[in-house]
Amino acid sequence: MATKRVLIIDDEETIQTVVQFGIRMAVGWDVFTASSGPKGIQTAQTEQPDVILLDVMMPDMDGIATFKALQSHPETEHIPVIFLTAKAQTSEKRQFNDLGVSGVITKPFNSLDLPEQIARILHWQLQT
C-alpha cells in the first residue's frame, strides 16, 4: 500500500508537532502542516493529501469556514476532512456531520492512536 498523505491544519504548533510525530512513528505516513485556514487550503491544493485533519477553533478563518472553502474548490472537494476539536458535545457533532465532514476526533487525543482513528473513520486498511 502506498504511504498515506495527511495534512494537519491547526494554529497550535505543539498539536502539529505531536500529530506529525505520532503518525510518522506509528505508521510512517507523510504529514504536512499548515497553521491557518488559507495556508491549509493552499497546501491541500498543491499536496493533494489523502485526508485533512482540521482544527475547528482557529483565529481569523475557523475550521468550519476552512472546510466550506475546501469543499468549494474542485481540487480539494474530494479530500476527506476530519475535525479535531475540544468541543465534542452531541449538538456540535451533529452540526459537523450535517456539514459533511468525514468524522470528528476529540482533543486531547493520543497521537499514536490517530492513524487507527483515521483508518476507522475512513474505512482504510492499516498495514501492521
PDB file of C-alpha atoms in Angstrom:
ATOM      1  CA  MET A   1       0.000   0.000   0.000  1.00  0.00           C
ATOM      2  CA  ALA A   2       1.285   3.462  -0.864  1.00  0.00           C
ATOM      3  CA  THR A   3       2.086   5.780   2.007  1.00  0.00           C
ATOM      4  CA  LYS A   4      -0.874   7.899   3.037  1.00  0.00           C
ATOM      5  CA  ARG A   5      -0.524  11.672   2.962  1.00  0.00           C
ATOM      6  CA  VAL A   6      -2.047  13.633   5.838  1.00  0.00           C
ATOM      7  CA  LEU A   7      -2.460  17.400   6.117  1.00  0.00           C
ATOM      8  CA  ILE A   8      -2.971  18.876   9.583  1.00  0.00           C
ATOM      9  CA  ILE A   9      -4.377  22.402   9.712  1.00  0.00           C
ATOM     10  CA  ASP A  10      -4.051  23.716  13.262  1.00  0.00           C
ATOM     11  CA  ASP A  11      -2.911  27.073  14.640  1.00  0.00           C
ATOM     12  CA  GLU A  12      -1.130  25.399  17.569  1.00  0.00           C
ATOM     13  CA  GLU A  13       2.415  24.340  16.707  1.00  0.00           C
ATOM     14  CA  THR A  14       2.505  21.797  19.535  1.00  0.00           C
ATOM     15  CA  ILE A  15      -0.535  19.991  18.102  1.00  0.00           C
ATOM     16  CA  GLN A  16       1.090  19.993  14.635  1.00  0.00           C
ATOM     17  CA  THR A  17       4.298  18.544  16.044  1.00  0.00           C
ATOM     18  CA  VAL A  18       2.595  15.902  18.195  1.00  0.00           C
ATOM     19  CA  VAL A  19       0.355  14.767  15.323  1.00  0.00           C
ATOM     20  CA  GLN A  20       3.239  14.713  12.843  1.00  0.00           C
ATOM     21  CA  PHE A  21       5.475  12.760  15.217  1.00  0.00           C
ATOM     22  CA  GLY A  22       2.752  10.315  16.313  1.00  0.00           C
ATOM     23  CA  ILE A  23       1.601   9.464  12.799  1.00  0.00           C
ATOM     24  CA  ARG A  24       5.155   9.053  11.489  1.00  0.00           C
ATOM     25  CA  MET A  25       6.121   6.895  14.483  1.00  0.00           C
ATOM     26  CA  ALA A  26       3.020   4.710  14.313  1.00  0.00           C
ATOM     27  CA  VAL A  27       2.620   4.159  10.560  1.00  0.00           C
ATOM     28  CA  GLY A  28       5.188   6.229   8.659  1.00  0.00           C
ATOM     29  CA  TRP A  29       2.688   8.326   6.716  1.00  0.00           C
ATOM     30  CA  ASP A  30       3.738  11.655   5.199  1.00  0.00           C
ATOM     31  CA  VAL A  31       2.414  14.573   7.234  1.00  0.00           C
ATOM     32  CA  PHE A  32       2.149  18.153   6.030  1.00  0.00           C
ATOM     33  CA  THR A  33       1.257  21.046   8.322  1.00  0.00           C
ATOM     34  CA  ALA A  34      -0.427  24.405   7.932  1.00  0.00           C
ATOM     35  CA  SER A  35      -1.081  26.893  10.718  1.00  0.00           C
ATOM     36  CA  SER A  36      -4.087  28.698   9.225  1.00  0.00           C
ATOM     37  CA  GLY A  37      -7.130  28.068   7.066  1.00  0.00           C
ATOM     38  CA  PRO A  38      -5.850  29.936   3.977  1.00  0.00           C
ATOM     39  CA  LYS A  39      -2.426  28.240   4.213  1.00  0.00           C
ATOM     40  CA  GLY A  40      -4.146  24.871   4.667  1.00  0.00           C
ATOM     41  CA  ILE A  41      -6.306  25.371   1.576  1.00  0.00           C
ATOM     42  CA  GLN A  42      -3.211  26.292  -0.446  1.00  0.00           C
ATOM     43  CA  THR A  43      -1.285  23.254   0.871  1.00  0.00           C
ATOM     44  CA  ALA A  44      -4.246  20.950   0.163  1.00  0.00           C
ATOM     45  CA  GLN A  45      -4.380  22.160  -3.435  1.00  0.00           C
ATOM     46  CA  THR A  46      -0.662  21.607  -4.047  1.00  0.00           C
ATOM     47  CA  GLU A  47      -0.067  18.429  -1.996  1.00  0.00           C
ATOM     48  CA  GLN A  48      -3.396  16.627  -2.602  1.00  0.00           C
ATOM     49  CA  PRO A  49      -3.362  14.764   0.754  1.00  0.00           C
ATOM     50  CA  ASP A  50      -5.426  11.609   1.355  1.00  0.00           C
ATOM     51  CA  VAL A  51      -7.033  13.217   4.413  1.00  0.00           C
ATOM     52  CA  ILE A  52      -7.113  16.588   6.169  1.00  0.00           C
ATOM     53  CA  LEU A  53      -7.159  16.888   9.960  1.00  0.00           C
ATOM     54  CA  LEU A  54      -8.701  20.289  10.634  1.00  0.00           C
ATOM     55  CA  ASP A  55      -8.841  22.205  13.912  1.00  0.00           C
ATOM     56  CA  VAL A  56     -12.256  23.764  14.472  1.00  0.00           C
ATOM     57  CA  MET A  57     -11.153  26.664  16.688  1.00  0.00           C
ATOM     58  CA  MET A  58      -8.662  28.882  14.844  1.00  0.00           C
ATOM     59  CA  PRO A  59      -8.308  32.668  14.687  1.00  0.00           C
ATOM     60  CA  ASP A  60      -9.341  34.575  11.533  1.00  0.00           C
ATOM     61  CA  MET A  61     -10.666  31.645   9.484  1.00  0.00           C
ATOM     62  CA  ASP A  62     -12.086  28.875  11.689  1.00  0.00           C
ATOM     63  CA  GLY A  63     -12.336  25.200  10.772  1.00  0.00           C
ATOM     64  CA  ILE A  64     -15.909  25.430   9.516  1.00  0.00           C
ATOM     65  CA  ALA A  65     -15.088  28.309   7.144  1.00  0.00           C
ATOM     66  CA  THR A  66     -11.947  26.461   6.014  1.00  0.00           C
ATOM     67  CA  PHE A  67     -13.956  23.272   5.402  1.00  0.00           C
ATOM     68  CA  LYS A  68     -16.541  25.169   3.335  1.00  0.00           C
ATOM     69  CA  ALA A  69     -13.744  26.767   1.296  1.00  0.00           C
ATOM     70  CA  LEU A  70     -12.123  23.348   0.707  1.00  0.00           C
ATOM     71  CA  GLN A  71     -15.499  22.000  -0.436  1.00  0.00           C
ATOM     72  CA  SER A  72     -15.920  24.862  -2.909  1.00  0.00           C
ATOM     73  CA  HIS A  73     -12.647  24.116  -4.771  1.00  0.00           C
ATOM     74  CA  PRO A  74     -12.733  21.318  -7.392  1.00  0.00           C
ATOM     75  CA  GLU A  75      -9.105  20.410  -6.476  1.00  0.00           C
ATOM     76  CA  THR A  76      -9.958  19.805  -2.816  1.00  0.00           C
ATOM     77  CA  GLU A  77     -13.672  18.950  -2.586  1.00  0.00           C
ATOM     78  CA  HIS A  78     -12.975  15.193  -2.781  1.00  0.00           C
ATOM     79  CA  ILE A  79     -10.456  15.135   0.108  1.00  0.00           C
ATOM     80  CA  PRO A  80     -11.970  13.706   3.325  1.00  0.00           C
ATOM     81  CA  VAL A  81     -11.826  16.123   6.268  1.00  0.00           C
ATOM     82  CA  ILE A  82     -11.763  15.079   9.922  1.00  0.00           C
ATOM     83  CA  PHE A  83     -12.320  17.795  12.514  1.00  0.00           C
ATOM     84  CA  LEU A  84     -10.032  17.952  15.537  1.00  0.00           C
ATOM     85  CA  THR A  85     -11.901  19.649  18.347  1.00  0.00           C
ATOM     86  CA  ALA A  86     -12.134  20.041  22.085  1.00  0.00           C
ATOM     87  CA  LYS A  87     -15.826  20.861  21.569  1.00  0.00           C
ATOM     88  CA  ALA A  88     -17.458  17.474  21.317  1.00  0.00           C
ATOM     89  CA  GLN A  89     -20.980  17.979  22.568  1.00  0.00           C
ATOM     90  CA  THR A  90     -23.621  15.927  20.785  1.00  0.00           C
ATOM     91  CA  SER A  91     -25.151  19.058  19.234  1.00  0.00           C
ATOM     92  CA  GLU A  92     -21.778  20.140  17.818  1.00  0.00           C
ATOM     93  CA  LYS A  93     -21.053  16.671  16.448  1.00  0.00           C
ATOM     94  CA  ARG A  94     -24.447  16.738  14.752  1.00  0.00           C
ATOM     95  CA  GLN A  95     -23.659  20.174  13.280  1.00  0.00           C
ATOM     96  CA  PHE A  96     -20.287  18.883  11.972  1.00  0.00           C
ATOM     97  CA  ASN A  97     -21.926  15.796  10.457  1.00  0.00           C
ATOM     98  CA  ASP A  98     -24.563  17.985   8.808  1.00  0.00           C
ATOM     99  CA  LEU A  99     -21.730  19.947   7.186  1.00  0.00           C
ATOM    100  CA  GLY A 100     -20.487  16.743   5.604  1.00  0.00           C
ATOM    101  CA  VAL A 101     -17.177  16.213   7.392  1.00  0.00           C
ATOM    102  CA  SER A 102     -15.930  12.624   7.387  1.00  0.00           C
ATOM    103  CA  GLY A 103     -15.533  12.458  11.151  1.00  0.00           C
ATOM    104  CA  VAL A 104     -14.592  14.130  14.422  1.00  0.00           C
ATOM    105  CA  ILE A 105     -11.652  13.336  16.698  1.00  0.00           C
ATOM    106  CA  THR A 106     -11.801  14.990  20.110  1.00  0.00           C
ATOM    107  CA  LYS A 107      -8.884  16.662  21.851  1.00  0.00           C
ATOM    108  CA  PRO A 108      -6.980  15.638  23.830  1.00  0.00           C
ATOM    109  CA  PHE A 109      -6.019  12.533  21.870  1.00  0.00           C
ATOM    110  CA  ASN A 110      -3.118  10.100  21.821  1.00  0.00           C
ATOM    111  CA  SER A 111      -1.156  10.879  18.648  1.00  0.00           C
ATOM    112  CA  LEU A 112      -0.019   7.251  18.331  1.00  0.00           C
ATOM    113  CA  ASP A 113      -3.693   6.222  18.137  1.00  0.00           C
ATOM    114  CA  LEU A 114      -4.506   8.772  15.435  1.00  0.00           C
ATOM    115  CA  PRO A 115      -3.747   6.558  12.411  1.00  0.00           C
ATOM    116  CA  GLU A 116      -6.089   3.910  13.813  1.00  0.00           C
ATOM    117  CA  GLN A 117      -8.823   6.505  14.424  1.00  0.00           C
ATOM    118  CA  ILE A 118      -8.364   7.960  10.923  1.00  0.00           C
ATOM    119  CA  ALA A 119      -8.413   4.482   9.348  1.00  0.00           C
ATOM    120  CA  ARG A 120     -11.594   3.592  11.245  1.00  0.00           C
ATOM    121  CA  ILE A 121     -13.376   6.803  10.176  1.00  0.00           C
ATOM    122  CA  LEU A 122     -12.325   6.440   6.528  1.00  0.00           C
ATOM    123  CA  HIS A 123     -12.550   2.603   6.356  1.00  0.00           C
ATOM    124  CA  TRP A 124      -8.884   2.262   5.435  1.00  0.00           C
ATOM    125  CA  GLN A 125      -6.958  -0.959   5.995  1.00  0.00           C
ATOM    126  CA  LEU A 126      -3.959  -0.354   8.255  1.00  0.00           C
ATOM    127  CA  GLN A 127      -0.828  -2.334   7.455  1.00  0.00           C
ATOM    128  CA  THR A 128       0.581  -3.722  10.703  1.00  0.00           C
TER     129      THR A 128
END
